[in-house]
Amino acid sequence: MITQRVDENIYEVPADMKLIKVEDKILNFNMKVPARIYANEYLMERISKDKSIDQITNVACLPGIRKHVIAMSDAHQGYGFCIGGVAATDIEGGAISPGGVGYDINCGVRLLKTGLEYSEVSAQLPELTEGLFHNIPSGLGSKGKLHITPTDLNQVLDEGINWAIEKGFGYDKDREFCEDHGFTQGADSSLVSKRAKDRGIRQLGSLGSGNHFIEIQRVEEIFDDRAAKIMGIQKNQVTMMIHTGSRAMGHQVCTDSLQEIDHLMHRNGIIAPDRELGYAISGTKEADRYLAQMRAAANFAWTNRHIIMHWARETFQSVLGLEPSQMELIYGLAHNILKQEEHDLGNGMRGMVNVHRKGATRAFPPGHPDVPDKYKEIGQPVLIPGSMGTSSYLCVGQEKAMDLSFASTAHGGGREMSRSKAKRQFWGKTIKQELGKQGIVVRAASLKILAEEAPLAYKNIDEVVGVSHNLGIIKKVAKLIPIGVTKG
DNA sequence: ATGTGC
């Protein structure tokens, strides 16, 4: 396939026929729209090395696909559909693909401010980091400290953070600063399998493993004074970021749905460009079934981050005497989710589409109805965490995102190296020492995870964010650097 | 990402 550079930060594979070997036959698939990669040369070189571009051209062949399929600047290959991928399909007759959402349904990020300066916190950093690690269960297979009933779990799945706020976690005010108010409508807990519930019930309020983290940060640089002022952020202020998802609950929902959809396609004699890219047709009961389960898992993830946030606030209170209500939520968002939104579809058309964002962050521009009133004039806050030792960015959505990316942007550094390769290349203990030299306190469940998550295993976050900023999809507001990190 | 298993 030909990849053309059509702009400084835009590469494109024009719509074309795709010959794909499926089992023993060569089949002809038709890309209905172009596939685009938003990248500069540095990132394009890396994105081209794995199956990402092949995966987005597969997605471009799906039924009802609209306008263009996008690989964001942090893209790397994933199950059937690259991470850092965005695709929109017709609400009637378009494809709905669990692979386009991912296993960690509603994985996402929250950012809180403390109102404290770095100098007021630095001496207690080891104690704070240790406190977070102890108060928030972390690591593979970690279980929450909560003991909830199956009825509670169903409420979590159906109502999201409303359940948690009612139980005394966090504040009413937190709702306003969460995407979807921390409650994804249209969930149906009765459709979620017993297995998913059995795995999930003990994990509410746990961090998990992989790239999930809680990070204490210092505001290193402000790029946009007006937006920073509205968000209440200033240089040297201490912030805290939480990154986790729906744990085994979302994983099991994805596994269950992929299996159901695989069987459905087989029964109907439909072949996808990739076995991993199974889909149901939007508007059918099979698609609705996936959506209702996906939304239930999304509500689990909203609530998981909410409870973790509550315990993190308590940790700051016990170590620094900081009043929990002083740690205000700046914003909480999802970056693995499918949403039905209205978009410009090109050629003067406009309509509702299924926007798959897999490792991609929603980035609504100023004035959009779904941007909280407080941020209406600056755009939706966008949180893009880097890897363990590198910066994270606080940004805001911009108008160009509506035309270029179905109001989406990158979600993080994006791996450059597989976990196994990182483990061969790095040694956890050395990574910890190197971070220590940079003034970063690290507390992790294992040294293995530090090797897998080594900063050099990820793409350069400054480049990743720079591409979206230069395209006008988002605007940089502040750069945050880690000072205390806990990892599962 | 994930009790890293059909």
Short mmCIF file of C-alpha atoms in Angstrom, two decimals, chain A residues 178-434:
data_model
loop_
_atom_site.label_atom_id
_atom_site.label_comp_id
_atom_site.label_asym_id
_atom_site.label_seq_id
_atom_site.Cartn_x
_atom_site.Cartn_y
_atom_site.Cartn_z
CA CYS A 178 -15.98 13.95 34.68
CA GLU A 179 -16.63 13.08 31.07
CA ASP A 180 -20.26 11.83 30.98
CA HIS A 181 -20.49 12.89 34.66
CA GLY A 182 -18.91 9.53 35.51
CA PHE A 183 -22.06 7.76 34.39
CA THR A 184 -22.40 6.17 30.98
CA GLN A 185 -26.06 5.80 30.10
CA GLY A 186 -27.49 2.75 28.38
CA ALA A 187 -25.66 0.17 30.51
CA ASP A 188 -27.40 -3.07 31.40
CA SER A 189 -25.86 -5.03 34.26
CA SER A 190 -28.24 -7.94 33.65
CA LEU A 191 -26.41 -8.68 30.39
CA VAL A 192 -22.95 -8.87 32.01
CA SER A 193 -21.80 -12.46 32.48
CA LYS A 194 -21.51 -14.04 35.90
CA ARG A 195 -17.85 -14.66 35.21
CA ALA A 196 -17.21 -10.97 34.56
CA LYS A 197 -19.04 -10.04 37.75
CA ASP A 198 -17.25 -12.69 39.81
CA ARG A 199 -13.89 -11.38 38.61
CA GLY A 200 -14.85 -7.74 39.02
CA ILE A 201 -16.61 -7.65 42.37
CA ARG A 202 -13.44 -7.87 44.46
CA GLN A 203 -11.50 -5.47 42.24
CA LEU A 204 -13.49 -2.28 42.64
CA GLY A 205 -11.05 0.28 44.01
CA SER A 206 -7.82 -1.29 42.72
CA LEU A 207 -5.15 0.02 40.39
CA GLY A 208 -4.11 -3.09 38.49
CA SER A 209 -0.86 -3.42 36.58
CA GLY A 210 0.78 -2.57 33.26
CA ASN A 211 0.89 1.11 32.48
CA HIS A 212 -1.57 1.98 35.23
CA PHE A 213 -0.27 4.34 37.86
CA ILE A 214 -0.88 7.02 40.43
CA GLU A 215 1.51 9.89 40.03
CA ILE A 216 2.29 12.96 42.10
CA GLN A 217 3.42 15.69 39.75
CA ARG A 218 4.82 19.19 39.66
CA VAL A 219 3.66 21.77 37.12
CA GLU A 220 6.83 22.49 35.22
CA GLU A 221 5.66 24.80 32.50
CA ILE A 222 2.55 26.76 31.57
CA PHE A 223 1.89 27.20 27.85
CA ASP A 224 -1.49 28.91 28.02
CA ASP A 225 -1.99 31.40 30.86
CA ARG A 226 -5.71 31.91 30.32
CA ALA A 227 -6.63 28.22 30.31
CA ALA A 228 -4.29 27.53 33.24
CA LYS A 229 -5.92 30.30 35.23
CA ILE A 230 -9.41 28.93 34.56
CA MET A 231 -8.21 25.48 35.64
CA GLY A 232 -6.53 26.93 38.73
CA ILE A 233 -3.08 25.64 37.75
CA GLN A 234 0.17 27.48 38.23
CA LYS A 235 3.85 26.75 37.90
CA ASN A 236 5.32 24.56 40.66
CA GLN A 237 1.92 23.52 41.91
CA VAL A 238 1.56 19.87 42.88
CA THR A 239 -1.00 17.79 40.99
CA MET A 240 -1.97 14.13 41.10
CA MET A 241 -2.89 11.87 38.22
CA ILE A 242 -4.67 8.51 38.31
CA HIS A 243 -4.55 6.13 35.34
CA THR A 244 -6.50 2.88 35.45
CA GLY A 245 -9.51 1.16 33.94
CA SER A 246 -12.14 -1.54 34.38
CA ARG A 247 -9.76 -4.31 35.52
CA ALA A 248 -10.85 -7.89 34.93
CA MET A 249 -14.48 -6.76 34.58
CA GLY A 250 -13.86 -4.95 31.30
CA HIS A 251 -11.45 -7.62 30.16
CA GLN A 252 -14.04 -10.34 30.61
CA VAL A 253 -16.79 -8.28 28.93
CA CYS A 254 -14.49 -7.82 25.93
CA THR A 255 -13.58 -11.54 25.86
CA ASP A 256 -17.25 -12.56 26.12
CA SER A 257 -18.31 -10.12 23.39
CA LEU A 258 -15.52 -11.06 21.00
CA GLN A 259 -16.50 -14.68 21.32
CA GLU A 260 -20.21 -14.00 20.77
CA ILE A 261 -19.46 -11.82 17.77
CA ASP A 262 -17.03 -14.35 16.32
CA HIS A 263 -19.77 -16.98 16.46
CA LEU A 264 -22.31 -14.57 15.00
CA MET A 265 -20.08 -13.77 12.03
CA HIS A 266 -19.38 -17.41 11.44
CA ARG A 267 -23.12 -18.21 11.48
CA ASN A 268 -23.83 -15.40 9.03
CA GLY A 269 -20.90 -16.27 6.80
CA ILE A 270 -19.34 -12.82 7.18
CA ILE A 271 -15.59 -12.52 7.02
CA ALA A 272 -13.73 -9.55 8.48
CA PRO A 273 -10.40 -8.38 7.08
CA ASP A 274 -8.85 -9.76 10.27
CA ARG A 275 -10.27 -12.40 12.60
CA GLU A 276 -9.43 -10.03 15.46
CA LEU A 277 -11.61 -7.33 13.92
CA GLY A 278 -14.98 -9.01 14.40
CA TYR A 279 -17.99 -6.74 14.35
CA ALA A 280 -21.73 -6.61 14.81
CA ILE A 281 -23.94 -4.30 12.80
CA SER A 282 -25.04 -1.14 14.56
CA GLY A 283 -28.77 -1.21 15.29
CA THR A 284 -28.98 -5.00 15.61
CA LYS A 285 -29.67 -6.73 18.92
CA GLU A 286 -26.18 -8.26 18.91
CA ALA A 287 -24.56 -4.83 18.64
CA ASP A 288 -26.86 -3.43 21.31
CA ARG A 289 -25.93 -6.31 23.56
CA TYR A 290 -22.25 -5.45 23.29
CA LEU A 291 -22.91 -1.76 23.83
CA ALA A 292 -24.98 -2.38 26.98
CA GLN A 293 -22.20 -4.55 28.43
CA MET A 294 -19.45 -2.18 27.32
CA ARG A 295 -21.28 0.69 29.05
CA ALA A 296 -21.62 -1.39 32.22
CA ALA A 297 -17.85 -1.99 32.19
CA ALA A 298 -17.39 1.74 31.53
CA ASN A 299 -19.38 2.50 34.67
CA PHE A 300 -17.19 0.09 36.61
CA ALA A 301 -14.10 2.00 35.44
CA TRP A 302 -15.58 5.43 36.25
CA THR A 303 -16.36 4.18 39.73
CA ASN A 304 -12.98 2.49 40.14
CA ARG A 305 -11.13 5.74 39.46
CA HIS A 306 -13.57 7.63 41.69
CA ILE A 307 -12.93 5.37 44.69
CA ILE A 308 -9.18 5.45 44.11
CA MET A 309 -9.37 9.24 43.98
CA HIS A 310 -11.16 9.26 47.32
CA TRP A 311 -8.44 7.14 48.98
CA ALA A 312 -5.74 9.25 47.37
CA ARG A 313 -7.31 12.38 48.85
CA GLU A 314 -7.38 10.65 52.24
CA THR A 315 -3.68 9.83 51.86
CA PHE A 316 -2.81 13.48 51.26
CA GLN A 317 -4.91 14.34 54.28
CA SER A 318 -3.15 11.89 56.57
CA VAL A 319 0.37 12.79 55.41
CA LEU A 320 0.05 16.53 54.83
CA GLY A 321 -3.11 17.44 56.72
CA LEU A 322 -4.64 18.61 53.47
CA GLU A 323 -8.42 18.88 53.54
CA PRO A 324 -9.76 16.41 50.89
CA SER A 325 -12.13 19.01 49.43
CA GLN A 326 -9.06 21.16 48.67
CA MET A 327 -7.92 18.54 46.16
CA GLU A 328 -10.22 19.50 43.36
CA LEU A 329 -10.76 17.34 40.32
CA ILE A 330 -9.63 19.19 37.19
CA TYR A 331 -11.02 16.56 34.86
CA GLY A 332 -11.59 12.83 34.45
CA LEU A 333 -11.80 11.15 31.04
CA ALA A 334 -11.99 7.89 29.13
CA HIS A 335 -9.61 6.82 26.38
CA ASN A 336 -10.91 3.32 25.49
CA ILE A 337 -14.56 3.70 24.61
CA LEU A 338 -17.18 3.76 21.87
CA LYS A 339 -19.53 6.74 21.85
CA GLN A 340 -22.45 7.68 19.68
CA GLU A 341 -21.91 11.31 18.74
CA GLU A 342 -22.97 13.75 16.06
CA HIS A 343 -20.24 14.67 13.60
CA ASP A 344 -19.51 16.32 10.32
CA LEU A 345 -19.11 13.42 7.89
CA GLY A 346 -17.66 15.32 4.95
CA ASN A 347 -19.31 16.43 1.71
CA GLY A 348 -21.69 18.64 3.70
CA MET A 349 -23.19 15.67 5.56
CA ARG A 350 -23.72 15.51 9.28
CA GLY A 351 -25.01 12.70 11.43
CA MET A 352 -24.74 10.35 14.38
CA VAL A 353 -21.87 7.88 14.25
CA ASN A 354 -20.30 5.21 16.44
CA VAL A 355 -16.97 6.79 17.35
CA HIS A 356 -14.51 4.08 18.38
CA ARG A 357 -11.68 5.57 20.43
CA LYS A 358 -9.10 2.97 21.34
CA GLY A 359 -6.26 4.63 23.15
CA ALA A 360 -7.56 7.96 21.96
CA THR A 361 -8.90 10.88 23.98
CA ARG A 362 -12.02 12.85 23.23
CA ALA A 363 -11.10 16.49 22.58
CA PHE A 364 -14.21 18.64 22.25
CA PRO A 365 -13.52 22.26 21.29
CA PRO A 366 -14.63 25.43 23.09
CA GLY A 367 -18.39 25.89 23.13
CA HIS A 368 -19.27 22.22 22.66
CA PRO A 369 -22.35 21.28 24.75
CA ASP A 370 -20.49 18.42 26.49
CA VAL A 371 -17.70 20.65 27.80
CA PRO A 372 -18.30 21.62 31.48
CA ASP A 373 -19.45 25.23 31.90
CA LYS A 374 -16.27 26.13 33.73
CA TYR A 375 -14.20 25.19 30.68
CA LYS A 376 -16.69 26.17 27.97
CA GLU A 377 -14.57 29.02 26.62
CA ILE A 378 -11.27 27.08 26.57
CA GLY A 379 -12.37 23.60 25.42
CA GLN A 380 -12.53 20.18 27.04
CA PRO A 381 -9.51 19.34 29.22
CA VAL A 382 -7.39 16.60 27.66
CA LEU A 383 -4.94 14.61 29.77
CA ILE A 384 -2.03 12.92 28.01
CA PRO A 385 0.25 11.03 30.39
CA GLY A 386 3.78 10.21 29.38
CA SER A 387 5.68 7.18 30.59
CA MET A 388 6.94 6.71 34.14
CA GLY A 389 9.86 9.12 34.12
CA THR A 390 8.66 11.64 31.55
CA SER A 391 6.21 14.52 31.41
CA SER A 392 2.46 14.42 31.12
CA TYR A 393 0.49 17.12 29.35
CA LEU A 394 -2.64 18.99 30.26
CA CYS A 395 -4.26 20.29 27.08
CA VAL A 396 -7.64 21.48 25.81
CA GLY A 397 -9.64 20.36 22.76
CA GLN A 398 -9.64 22.70 19.74
CA GLU A 399 -11.92 23.31 16.77
CA LYS A 400 -9.81 21.45 14.20
CA ALA A 401 -10.44 18.21 16.08
CA MET A 402 -14.01 18.24 14.77
CA ASP A 403 -12.85 18.10 11.17
CA LEU A 404 -9.62 16.13 11.50
CA SER A 405 -10.27 13.44 14.07
CA PHE A 406 -13.91 13.10 15.15
CA ALA A 407 -12.93 15.27 18.13
CA SER A 408 -10.11 13.00 19.28
CA THR A 409 -6.43 13.14 20.06
CA ALA A 410 -3.63 10.91 21.34
CA HIS A 411 -3.82 9.31 24.78
CA GLY A 412 -0.24 8.85 25.95
CA GLY A 413 3.31 8.00 25.03
CA GLY A 414 2.39 4.84 23.18
CA ARG A 415 4.73 1.88 23.39
CA GLU A 416 7.67 1.72 21.05
CA MET A 417 9.03 -1.53 22.42
CA SER A 418 7.15 -4.67 23.43
CA ARG A 419 7.05 -5.62 27.11
CA SER A 420 9.24 -8.65 26.45
CA LYS A 421 11.81 -6.59 24.55
CA ALA A 422 11.85 -3.98 27.33
CA LYS A 423 12.48 -6.72 29.90
CA ARG A 424 15.44 -7.96 27.88
CA GLN A 425 16.83 -4.47 27.45
CA PHE A 426 16.33 -2.90 30.89
CA TRP A 427 16.84 -3.86 34.49
CA GLY A 428 14.18 -2.72 36.98
CA LYS A 429 16.67 -1.80 39.68
CA THR A 430 18.68 0.43 37.35
CA ILE A 431 15.51 2.14 36.14
CA LYS A 432 14.53 2.87 39.73
CA GLN A 433 17.97 4.33 40.48
CA GLU A 434 17.92 6.47 37.35
#
